[in-house]
Amino acid sequence: MSIPTKTIRILFLLFLFLASGYAASQEKKFNEIENLLKKSDQSYENYDNIKAIHYALKAKGLAFKDNDSKYLAESYYQLSLILSDLTLTKESLYYVDKAFQQKYTQKDKLLQAKLTEVKSYNYYISDLSQTIKESFKSLKLIENDKTTEASKFRGELYVGIAGYYENTKINFDSAYIFYKLAENEYKKVPERQNYENLGDFYIRLGGISIKTNDENPELSKDARKKNYDRGLDYYQKSFNLVKRYNPPTLQPQYQAFADYYYSTDQYPQALEFYLKSIKEKNSVNNPYNIRTYRNISELYEILGDKENHAKYKNIFDQKIAEADVRKSKNIDHVIKMIINDKQAEYEANQTKKNTWIIIGIVILLILFFLIYRILHKKLKHTKSVISEVTNTLQAKEEILVQKHIETEELQLKVNDAYNEVIELAKKNDPSFYLRFQEVYPEFHRKLLEVIPDLRTSELILYAYTFLGFSIKDVAEYTYKSVNTIRNRKQNLRKKFSIPTEQDMGIWLRKLIDTKEQ
């Protein structure tokens, strides 16, 4: 009996309707995920990491339901980036690994490069040399990618490497080489799509021009003036470029002008631009803007305005305290969000597994019924097999659950101890070194085995170095000048005969490791 043509036509139209409805539904979901990832990125740029994590987790959840490899990979990358910024290294690297496991990532070299760069951010605290190695790996991955996005990212990588040579190695020649490479890449990107990066790039060039004077006090007056003038020209270039595109904020440019005028003893102008800086849109959430209040307070003191000096000194102290509390709360909140997400993902996987188990059991029961009818004598044996399979599956599930709980508890303990030491160091807390010794009990004893008469202040400076803090960081957290910290580190380097070309932090870790062996 043949099916009528009219019926076939109706069935075909029904199929098209259902297929188009499904396609429209999928497109709507993809648009929602992309919108969530954009919101996450915007929140991250505005220093609101809680919202950024929230949107990224929501995007990941939608992608996870459909097992969409592309959006899962992009969501994992976004999560790893934000967590790296919060110095939650373990969690950040966890999502880096999750992203690399996606099939989509294996085909996308640019995403691989971005994930590799996130790994370099995470190594920044513990191993600066590894940070640069990861950056060069990122460059290698996209060396043949001629797209605009790849050129933009290569420029960012070169700027990061230049900053490493500028701030860590104090090697301005190498820094200029990589800044030049960054400029060549940025020229390949339409200015409107890259004006913020270009603005930051010119600020960095201005900064290194001025820093040349700080690092070379023997320069002649004319040479120093040329460097200052060059720095100001770059700052003006950054300002003129960014302002053309009606940016959301000019805070970095105002900050750069203020730093320039402060360094050249033009205090009224410096104060004017610092005050402009703190009024900009992203100033409130920007943690790097807190020092501006300290500078404003110092300028008012220099200018003889005691009232405003005290006012902004109080604001600075208050913001430091608020920032510490906010960061601690943010980290606690983010960790809870991540744990809840992992638990939800685990439960979803368990549901899928259980579904397949049920399907498997149903199939087994059907087979059993057929076998029962055909071979009644083998009924008891078949029941035994099914029972054994079921018990084995349940036992494996229980082991997986227990292992998962143990892993989470251990991870939280390690993170808490490490983060506590880092926070105490940043606060210059008197209990920092005592807590450091508790977390790293062999550190104190093994250094004193080499030089027994080390002072506590020297041991504390070694502890900061061991944790990966730069000279600039130590100076800021201990409220001392950069030159003071640099001189102290140089004296310690001489005591232990550490070669000038070797990183002191790496040397310390090798010393401790060798002693342990």
Short mmCIF file of C-alpha atoms in Angstrom, two decimals:
data_model
loop_
_atom_site.label_atom_id
_atom_site.label_comp_id
_atom_site.label_asym_id
_atom_site.label_seq_id
_atom_site.Cartn_x
_atom_site.Cartn_y
_atom_site.Cartn_z
CA MET A 1 0.00 0.00 0.00
CA SER A 2 1.54 3.32 -1.10
CA ILE A 3 1.46 6.48 1.03
CA PRO A 4 -0.56 9.33 -0.55
CA THR A 5 1.49 12.21 -1.99
CA LYS A 6 -0.47 14.71 0.11
CA THR A 7 0.48 12.86 3.30
CA ILE A 8 4.18 12.85 2.31
CA ARG A 9 4.01 16.59 1.64
CA ILE A 10 2.44 17.23 5.06
CA LEU A 11 5.04 15.09 6.82
CA PHE A 12 7.84 16.89 4.97
CA LEU A 13 6.47 20.33 5.93
CA LEU A 14 6.12 19.18 9.53
CA PHE A 15 9.75 18.05 9.51
CA LEU A 16 10.90 21.41 8.09
CA PHE A 17 8.86 23.26 10.73
CA LEU A 18 10.37 21.25 13.57
CA ALA A 19 13.90 21.54 12.14
CA SER A 20 13.62 25.32 11.67
CA GLY A 21 12.20 25.65 15.19
CA TYR A 22 15.13 23.71 16.62
CA ALA A 23 17.64 25.78 14.63
CA ALA A 24 16.01 29.03 15.83
CA SER A 25 16.10 27.77 19.42
CA GLN A 26 19.81 26.91 19.12
CA GLU A 27 20.65 30.28 17.58
CA LYS A 28 18.82 32.03 20.42
CA LYS A 29 20.80 30.02 22.97
CA PHE A 30 24.11 30.77 21.22
CA ASN A 31 23.27 34.49 21.16
CA GLU A 32 22.51 34.32 24.88
CA ILE A 33 25.85 32.65 25.61
CA GLU A 34 27.76 35.21 23.53
CA ASN A 35 25.92 38.03 25.31
CA LEU A 36 26.81 36.55 28.72
CA LEU A 37 30.48 36.23 27.72
CA LYS A 38 30.51 39.86 26.56
CA LYS A 39 28.98 40.97 29.87
CA SER A 40 31.60 38.92 31.71
CA ASP A 41 34.40 40.57 29.73
CA GLN A 42 32.97 44.07 30.32
CA SER A 43 32.66 43.40 34.06
CA TYR A 44 36.25 42.14 34.11
CA GLU A 45 37.45 45.29 32.35
CA ASN A 46 35.59 47.34 35.00
CA TYR A 47 37.32 45.39 37.81
CA ASP A 48 34.06 43.75 38.93
CA ASN A 49 35.28 40.17 39.15
CA ILE A 50 32.21 38.88 41.00
CA LYS A 51 29.89 39.82 38.15
CA ALA A 52 32.45 38.63 35.62
CA ILE A 53 32.56 35.19 37.25
CA HIS A 54 28.76 35.10 37.54
CA TYR A 55 28.21 35.76 33.82
CA ALA A 56 30.98 33.36 32.75
CA LEU A 57 29.57 30.54 34.91
CA LYS A 58 26.10 31.16 33.53
CA ALA A 59 27.44 30.98 29.95
CA LYS A 60 29.33 27.81 30.81
CA GLY A 61 26.18 26.27 32.27
CA LEU A 62 24.22 26.84 29.06
CA ALA A 63 27.06 25.47 26.94
CA PHE A 64 27.41 22.47 29.26
CA LYS A 65 23.76 21.46 28.78
CA ASP A 66 24.29 21.13 25.02
CA ASN A 67 27.90 19.96 25.38
CA ASP A 68 28.87 22.73 22.94
CA SER A 69 32.66 22.49 22.69
CA LYS A 70 33.21 26.00 21.29
CA TYR A 71 31.32 27.89 23.98
CA LEU A 72 32.55 25.58 26.72
CA ALA A 73 36.14 26.33 25.70
CA GLU A 74 35.52 30.08 25.58
CA SER A 75 33.71 30.02 28.95
CA TYR A 76 36.54 28.05 30.55
CA TYR A 77 39.06 30.54 29.13
CA GLN A 78 37.12 33.49 30.56
CA LEU A 79 36.92 31.81 33.98
CA SER A 80 40.64 31.00 33.98
CA LEU A 81 41.49 34.62 33.13
CA ILE A 82 39.37 36.12 35.92
CA LEU A 83 40.57 33.62 38.53
CA SER A 84 44.17 34.35 37.56
CA ASP A 85 43.53 38.05 38.23
CA LEU A 86 42.25 37.08 41.70
CA THR A 87 45.49 35.08 42.27
CA LEU A 88 43.45 31.88 42.59
CA THR A 89 46.10 29.93 40.73
CA LYS A 90 44.84 26.39 41.32
CA GLU A 91 41.33 27.22 40.18
CA SER A 92 42.59 29.19 37.18
CA LEU A 93 44.81 26.35 35.96
CA TYR A 94 41.92 23.91 36.51
CA TYR A 95 39.83 25.79 33.94
CA VAL A 96 42.83 26.14 31.61
CA ASP A 97 43.08 22.34 31.57
CA LYS A 98 39.31 22.02 31.06
CA ALA A 99 39.53 24.36 28.05
CA PHE A 100 42.44 22.43 26.52
CA GLN A 101 40.40 19.22 26.78
CA GLN A 102 37.74 20.60 24.42
CA LYS A 103 37.85 19.47 20.79
CA TYR A 104 37.25 23.04 19.65
CA THR A 105 40.44 24.22 21.39
CA GLN A 106 42.54 21.69 19.49
CA LYS A 107 41.52 23.40 16.23
CA ASP A 108 41.87 27.00 17.42
CA LYS A 109 45.53 28.06 17.74
CA LEU A 110 44.62 31.56 18.90
CA LEU A 111 42.57 30.21 21.80
CA GLN A 112 45.46 27.88 22.66
CA ALA A 113 47.77 30.91 22.70
CA LYS A 114 45.41 32.83 24.98
CA LEU A 115 45.15 29.91 27.38
CA THR A 116 48.93 29.51 27.40
CA GLU A 117 49.23 33.21 28.28
CA VAL A 118 46.82 32.70 31.20
CA LYS A 119 49.22 30.00 32.41
CA SER A 120 52.01 32.58 32.25
CA TYR A 121 49.95 34.95 34.45
CA ASN A 122 49.63 32.20 37.04
CA TYR A 123 53.38 31.57 37.05
CA TYR A 124 54.07 35.27 37.66
CA ILE A 125 54.05 34.94 41.46
CA SER A 126 56.13 31.78 41.70
CA ASP A 127 58.37 31.61 38.62
CA LEU A 128 59.01 34.67 36.46
CA SER A 129 61.25 32.78 34.05
CA GLN A 130 58.43 30.30 33.38
CA THR A 131 56.10 33.25 32.77
CA ILE A 132 58.23 34.43 29.86
CA LYS A 133 58.61 30.90 28.49
CA GLU A 134 54.82 30.57 28.37
CA SER A 135 54.54 33.95 26.61
CA PHE A 136 56.96 32.81 23.91
CA LYS A 137 54.96 29.58 23.57
CA SER A 138 51.88 31.70 22.92
CA LEU A 139 53.73 33.63 20.22
CA LYS A 140 54.87 30.39 18.59
CA LEU A 141 51.30 29.08 18.41
CA ILE A 142 50.07 32.04 16.35
CA GLU A 143 53.20 32.93 14.38
CA ASN A 144 51.45 32.13 11.09
CA ASP A 145 48.06 33.61 11.97
CA LYS A 146 47.54 36.75 9.86
CA THR A 147 44.11 37.71 11.26
CA THR A 148 43.50 41.06 12.91
CA GLU A 149 42.65 39.41 16.22
CA ALA A 150 45.95 37.48 16.19
CA SER A 151 47.94 40.66 15.43
CA LYS A 152 46.22 42.43 18.30
CA PHE A 153 47.01 39.59 20.68
CA ARG A 154 50.63 39.33 19.48
CA GLY A 155 50.98 43.03 20.24
CA GLU A 156 49.70 42.45 23.77
CA LEU A 157 52.15 39.57 24.23
CA TYR A 158 55.09 41.69 23.06
CA VAL A 159 54.05 44.50 25.42
CA GLY A 160 53.95 42.01 28.31
CA ILE A 161 57.41 40.67 27.48
CA ALA A 162 58.75 44.22 27.14
CA GLY A 163 57.30 45.03 30.56
CA TYR A 164 59.12 42.01 32.00
CA TYR A 165 62.48 43.27 30.72
CA GLU A 166 61.68 46.83 31.77
CA ASN A 167 60.46 46.21 35.31
CA THR A 168 62.09 42.92 36.32
CA LYS A 169 65.39 42.85 34.47
CA ILE A 170 65.82 46.65 34.22
CA ASN A 171 67.00 45.93 30.69
CA PHE A 172 65.66 48.86 28.69
CA ASP A 173 67.38 47.86 25.44
CA SER A 174 65.54 44.53 25.33
CA ALA A 175 62.33 46.24 26.42
CA TYR A 176 62.53 48.69 23.51
CA ILE A 177 63.02 45.80 21.06
CA PHE A 178 59.79 44.13 22.15
CA TYR A 179 57.91 47.44 22.32
CA LYS A 180 58.92 47.96 18.68
CA LEU A 181 57.63 44.49 17.78
CA ALA A 182 54.37 45.31 19.56
CA GLU A 183 54.05 48.55 17.60
CA ASN A 184 54.50 46.66 14.30
CA GLU A 185 51.65 44.31 15.24
CA TYR A 186 49.36 47.10 16.42
CA LYS A 187 49.81 48.88 13.08
CA LYS A 188 48.09 45.89 11.40
CA VAL A 189 44.92 46.47 13.45
CA PRO A 190 42.39 49.21 12.59
CA GLU A 191 42.91 52.01 15.09
CA ARG A 192 39.26 52.13 16.19
CA GLN A 193 39.40 48.46 17.19
CA ASN A 194 42.60 48.88 19.18
CA TYR A 195 42.74 52.45 20.48
CA GLU A 196 42.72 51.41 24.16
CA ASN A 197 45.72 49.11 23.68
CA LEU A 198 47.49 51.80 21.69
CA GLY A 199 46.78 54.35 24.42
CA ASP A 200 48.28 52.05 27.03
CA PHE A 201 51.21 51.32 24.69
CA TYR A 202 52.14 55.02 24.40
CA ILE A 203 51.83 55.43 28.18
CA ARG A 204 54.32 52.58 28.60
CA LEU A 205 56.74 54.21 26.15
CA GLY A 206 56.42 57.45 28.07
CA GLY A 207 57.01 55.63 31.33
CA ILE A 208 60.19 53.93 30.16
CA SER A 209 61.56 57.25 28.90
CA ILE A 210 61.09 58.79 32.35
CA LYS A 211 62.27 55.64 34.13
CA THR A 212 65.55 55.93 32.22
CA ASN A 213 66.28 59.03 34.30
CA ASP A 214 65.41 57.25 37.56
CA GLU A 215 67.75 54.37 36.75
CA ASN A 216 70.60 56.58 35.47
CA PRO A 217 71.18 59.45 37.92
CA GLU A 218 74.53 60.20 36.24
CA LEU A 219 72.82 61.48 33.07
CA SER A 220 73.45 65.08 32.09
CA LYS A 221 70.79 67.73 32.63
CA ASP A 222 70.14 67.99 28.86
CA ALA A 223 69.80 64.21 28.49
CA ARG A 224 67.39 64.06 31.42
CA LYS A 225 65.30 66.87 29.96
CA LYS A 226 65.10 65.07 26.60
CA ASN A 227 63.86 61.94 28.34
CA TYR A 228 61.24 63.86 30.29
CA ASP A 229 60.11 65.70 27.14
CA ARG A 230 59.91 62.43 25.22
CA GLY A 231 57.85 60.89 28.01
CA LEU A 232 55.43 63.82 28.03
CA ASP A 233 55.10 63.64 24.24
CA TYR A 234 54.08 59.96 24.47
CA TYR A 235 51.56 60.75 27.20
CA GLN A 236 50.08 63.52 25.06
CA LYS A 237 49.98 61.16 22.07
CA SER A 238 48.09 58.60 24.16
CA PHE A 239 45.62 61.23 25.34
CA ASN A 240 44.97 62.66 21.87
CA LEU A 241 44.51 59.19 20.35
CA VAL A 242 42.12 57.80 22.96
CA LYS A 243 40.05 60.96 23.27
CA ARG A 244 39.17 60.83 19.55
CA TYR A 245 37.05 57.74 20.15
CA ASN A 246 34.99 59.03 23.10
CA PRO A 247 36.32 56.36 25.50
CA PRO A 248 34.54 55.22 28.67
CA THR A 249 37.40 56.66 30.73
CA LEU A 250 40.57 58.75 30.45
CA GLN A 251 41.81 57.68 33.87
CA PRO A 252 45.08 56.07 32.64
CA GLN A 253 45.99 59.19 30.67
CA TYR A 254 45.28 61.57 33.58
CA GLN A 255 47.28 59.28 35.86
CA ALA A 256 50.22 59.35 33.44
CA PHE A 257 50.22 63.17 33.22
CA ALA A 258 50.05 63.39 37.02
CA ASP A 259 52.98 61.00 37.47
CA TYR A 260 55.01 63.01 34.95
CA TYR A 261 54.39 66.34 36.70
CA TYR A 262 55.09 64.76 40.10
CA SER A 263 58.43 63.35 38.90
CA THR A 264 59.42 66.76 37.50
CA ASP A 265 58.44 68.61 40.73
CA GLN A 266 55.54 70.47 39.06
CA TYR A 267 53.28 69.84 42.03
CA PRO A 268 50.20 72.00 41.25
CA GLN A 269 49.88 70.40 37.79
CA ALA A 270 50.39 66.93 39.28
CA LEU A 271 47.65 67.56 41.84
CA GLU A 272 45.27 68.77 39.15
CA PHE A 273 45.62 65.59 37.10
CA TYR A 274 45.48 63.27 40.10
CA LEU A 275 42.18 64.89 41.11
CA LYS A 276 40.90 64.44 37.55
CA SER A 277 42.00 60.81 37.65
CA ILE A 278 39.95 59.86 40.72
CA LYS A 279 36.81 61.43 39.21
CA GLU A 280 36.91 59.18 36.14
CA LYS A 281 34.31 56.45 35.62
CA ASN A 282 36.40 53.36 36.39
CA SER A 283 38.29 54.96 39.27
CA VAL A 284 36.11 53.54 42.07
CA ASN A 285 36.59 49.86 41.28
CA ASN A 286 40.16 50.15 39.98
CA PRO A 287 42.45 48.71 42.70
CA TYR A 288 45.50 50.29 41.04
CA ASN A 289 44.05 53.76 41.60
CA ILE A 290 44.27 53.63 45.42
CA ARG A 291 47.85 54.91 45.43
CA THR A 292 46.55 58.08 43.78
CA TYR A 293 44.99 59.13 47.09
CA ARG A 294 48.35 58.72 48.80
CA ASN A 295 50.00 60.88 46.12
CA ILE A 296 47.31 63.53 46.48
CA SER A 297 47.84 63.58 50.24
CA GLU A 298 51.61 63.96 49.77
CA LEU A 299 51.14 66.78 47.27
CA TYR A 300 48.85 68.70 49.62
CA GLU A 301 51.50 68.30 52.31
CA ILE A 302 54.18 69.64 49.97
CA LEU A 303 51.92 72.56 49.04
CA GLY A 304 51.26 73.31 52.72
CA ASP A 305 47.56 72.39 52.79
CA LYS A 306 47.41 70.44 56.07
CA GLU A 307 43.65 69.99 56.04
CA ASN A 308 43.50 68.31 52.63
CA HIS A 309 46.68 66.39 53.40
CA ALA A 310 44.95 64.81 56.41
CA LYS A 311 41.70 64.34 54.49
CA TYR A 312 43.25 62.37 51.62
CA LYS A 313 45.57 60.49 53.96
CA ASN A 314 42.46 59.24 55.79
CA ILE A 315 40.79 58.37 52.46
CA PHE A 316 43.89 56.44 51.40
CA ASP A 317 44.02 54.48 54.67
CA GLN A 318 40.31 53.77 54.44
CA LYS A 319 40.52 52.58 50.85
CA ILE A 320 43.47 50.31 51.65
CA ALA A 321 41.45 48.71 54.43
CA GLU A 322 38.32 48.48 52.27
CA ALA A 323 40.29 46.97 49.39
CA ASP A 324 41.74 44.26 51.62
CA VAL A 325 38.32 43.41 53.05
CA ARG A 326 36.68 43.55 49.62
CA LYS A 327 39.33 41.33 48.06
CA SER A 328 39.03 38.80 50.86
CA LYS A 329 35.24 38.75 50.56
CA ASN A 330 35.44 38.54 46.77
CA ILE A 331 37.81 35.59 46.91
CA ASP A 332 35.61 33.80 49.46
CA HIS A 333 32.53 34.47 47.35
CA VAL A 334 34.21 33.38 44.13
CA ILE A 335 35.50 30.16 45.71
CA LYS A 336 31.96 29.35 46.87
CA MET A 337 30.65 30.03 43.37
CA ILE A 338 33.30 27.77 41.85
CA ILE A 339 32.66 24.99 44.36
CA ASN A 340 28.92 25.21 43.71
CA ASP A 341 29.54 25.13 39.98
CA LYS A 342 31.81 22.10 40.25
CA GLN A 343 29.23 20.38 42.41
CA ALA A 344 26.45 21.19 39.92
CA GLU A 345 28.60 19.93 37.04
CA TYR A 346 29.44 16.80 38.99
CA GLU A 347 25.76 16.16 39.74
CA ALA A 348 24.85 16.74 36.09
CA ASN A 349 27.49 14.22 35.04
CA GLN A 350 26.20 11.79 37.62
CA THR A 351 22.68 12.25 36.27
CA LYS A 352 23.93 11.46 32.77
CA LYS A 353 25.80 8.44 34.06
CA ASN A 354 22.75 7.27 36.00
CA THR A 355 20.59 7.73 32.91
CA TRP A 356 22.93 5.53 30.90
CA ILE A 357 23.04 3.06 33.74
CA ILE A 358 19.24 2.91 33.77
CA ILE A 359 19.18 2.50 30.00
CA GLY A 360 21.75 -0.24 30.35
CA ILE A 361 19.74 -1.95 33.04
CA VAL A 362 16.59 -1.74 30.93
CA ILE A 363 18.44 -3.33 28.02
CA LEU A 364 19.77 -6.01 30.32
CA LEU A 365 16.26 -6.70 31.62
CA ILE A 366 14.93 -7.03 28.09
CA LEU A 367 17.73 -9.38 27.19
CA PHE A 368 17.11 -11.27 30.41
CA PHE A 369 13.43 -11.64 29.58
CA LEU A 370 14.26 -12.99 26.12
CA ILE A 371 16.86 -15.33 27.50
CA TYR A 372 14.43 -16.41 30.21
CA ARG A 373 11.91 -17.44 27.64
CA ILE A 374 14.46 -19.22 25.51
CA LEU A 375 16.74 -20.66 28.17
CA HIS A 376 14.79 -20.95 31.43
CA LYS A 377 17.50 -23.02 33.04
CA LYS A 378 20.01 -20.06 32.95
CA LEU A 379 17.71 -17.71 34.89
CA LYS A 380 19.58 -17.87 38.20
CA HIS A 381 22.97 -17.25 36.56
CA THR A 382 21.63 -14.24 34.64
CA LYS A 383 20.21 -12.67 37.84
CA SER A 384 23.58 -13.09 39.53
CA VAL A 385 25.40 -11.32 36.68
CA ILE A 386 22.99 -8.37 36.73
CA SER A 387 23.27 -8.03 40.51
CA GLU A 388 27.07 -8.09 40.34
CA VAL A 389 27.18 -5.43 37.61
CA THR A 390 24.81 -3.18 39.58
CA ASN A 391 26.84 -3.53 42.80
CA THR A 392 30.09 -2.79 40.99
CA LEU A 393 28.66 0.38 39.44
CA GLN A 394 27.35 1.58 42.81
CA ALA A 395 30.69 0.88 44.49
CA LYS A 396 32.53 2.87 41.80
CA GLU A 397 30.12 5.78 42.23
CA GLU A 398 30.73 5.82 45.98
CA ILE A 399 34.52 5.82 45.45
CA LEU A 400 34.27 8.70 42.95
CA VAL A 401 32.12 10.76 45.34
CA GLN A 402 34.57 10.18 48.23
CA LYS A 403 37.60 11.05 46.06
CA HIS A 404 35.88 14.22 44.86
CA ILE A 405 35.14 15.36 48.42
CA GLU A 406 38.69 14.61 49.59
CA THR A 407 40.20 16.51 46.62
CA GLU A 408 38.05 19.60 47.26
CA GLU A 409 38.89 19.63 50.99
CA LEU A 410 42.64 19.34 50.33
CA GLN A 411 42.54 22.00 47.60
CA LEU A 412 40.73 24.47 49.89
CA LYS A 413 43.26 23.92 52.70
CA VAL A 414 46.24 24.58 50.40
CA ASN A 415 44.63 27.66 48.87
CA ASP A 416 43.68 29.10 52.28
CA ALA A 417 47.22 28.80 53.68
CA TYR A 418 48.91 30.22 50.56
CA ASN A 419 46.42 33.07 50.13
CA GLU A 420 46.67 33.93 53.83
CA VAL A 421 50.47 34.32 53.58
CA ILE A 422 50.14 36.44 50.42
CA GLU A 423 47.55 38.73 52.04
CA LEU A 424 49.63 39.15 55.23
CA ALA A 425 52.63 40.07 53.07
CA LYS A 426 50.65 42.66 51.11
CA LYS A 427 49.36 44.20 54.36
CA ASN A 428 52.89 44.24 55.86
CA ASP A 429 51.25 42.49 58.82
CA PRO A 430 53.61 41.89 61.83
CA SER A 431 52.47 38.26 61.94
CA PHE A 432 53.43 37.69 58.29
CA TYR A 433 56.80 36.05 58.92
CA LEU A 434 55.50 33.84 61.73
CA ARG A 435 52.71 32.56 59.48
CA PHE A 436 55.18 32.20 56.59
CA GLN A 437 57.35 29.92 58.76
CA GLU A 438 54.31 27.79 59.58
CA VAL A 439 53.50 27.33 55.88
CA TYR A 440 57.18 26.94 54.85
CA PRO A 441 58.76 25.48 58.05
CA GLU A 442 62.13 24.62 56.46
CA PHE A 443 62.80 28.14 55.08
CA HIS A 444 64.09 29.81 58.29
CA ARG A 445 66.29 26.91 59.42
CA LYS A 446 67.94 26.27 56.09
CA LEU A 447 68.89 29.91 55.45
CA LEU A 448 70.44 30.16 58.93
CA GLU A 449 72.45 27.02 58.23
CA VAL A 450 74.25 29.01 55.54
CA ILE A 451 74.52 32.37 57.39
CA PRO A 452 73.60 32.07 61.11
CA ASP A 453 73.64 35.82 61.86
CA LEU A 454 70.90 36.87 59.40
CA ARG A 455 68.63 39.56 60.85
CA THR A 456 64.86 39.13 60.95
CA SER A 457 64.39 42.03 58.50
CA GLU A 458 66.69 40.25 56.03
CA LEU A 459 64.78 36.99 56.44
CA ILE A 460 61.51 38.84 55.82
CA LEU A 461 62.88 40.37 52.62
CA TYR A 462 63.99 36.89 51.52
CA ALA A 463 60.47 35.63 52.29
CA TYR A 464 58.95 38.32 50.01
CA THR A 465 61.43 37.33 47.29
CA PHE A 466 60.68 33.62 47.77
CA LEU A 467 56.96 34.36 47.24
CA GLY A 468 57.75 36.06 43.93
CA PHE A 469 57.11 39.72 44.84
CA SER A 470 59.02 42.24 42.73
CA ILE A 471 61.13 45.06 44.16
CA LYS A 472 58.32 47.48 43.31
CA ASP A 473 55.76 45.30 45.11
CA VAL A 474 57.91 44.99 48.26
CA ALA A 475 58.49 48.73 48.31
CA GLU A 476 54.78 49.45 48.04
CA TYR A 477 53.68 46.94 50.68
CA THR A 478 56.38 47.85 53.22
CA TYR A 479 56.08 51.62 52.52
CA LYS A 480 59.75 51.97 51.59
CA SER A 481 61.39 53.37 48.51
CA VAL A 482 62.24 51.20 45.54
CA ASN A 483 65.93 52.12 45.86
CA THR A 484 65.98 51.07 49.53
CA ILE A 485 64.59 47.64 48.72
CA ARG A 486 66.88 47.26 45.72
CA ASN A 487 69.96 48.12 47.84
CA ARG A 488 68.94 45.68 50.56
CA LYS A 489 68.44 42.89 48.05
CA GLN A 490 71.83 43.70 46.52
CA ASN A 491 73.48 43.43 49.96
CA LEU A 492 71.78 40.07 50.55
CA ARG A 493 72.87 38.91 47.10
CA LYS A 494 76.47 39.73 48.07
CA LYS A 495 76.17 37.87 51.39
CA PHE A 496 75.20 34.68 49.61
CA SER A 497 77.41 35.32 46.55
CA ILE A 498 74.44 35.05 44.22
CA PRO A 499 75.43 35.82 40.60
CA THR A 500 73.85 39.02 39.30
CA GLU A 501 72.41 37.24 36.28
CA GLN A 502 70.51 34.73 38.44
CA ASP A 503 66.99 35.46 39.75
CA MET A 504 67.14 35.54 43.56
CA GLY A 505 63.71 33.91 43.98
CA ILE A 506 64.72 30.95 41.82
CA TRP A 507 68.05 30.72 43.66
CA LEU A 508 66.22 30.57 47.01
CA ARG A 509 63.89 27.81 45.87
CA LYS A 510 66.81 25.78 44.51
CA LEU A 511 68.71 26.26 47.81
CA ILE A 512 65.75 25.00 49.85
CA ASP A 513 65.15 22.08 47.46
CA THR A 514 68.84 21.09 47.57
CA LYS A 515 68.93 21.18 51.35
CA GLU A 516 65.82 19.03 51.58
CA GLN A 517 67.42 16.40 49.34
#
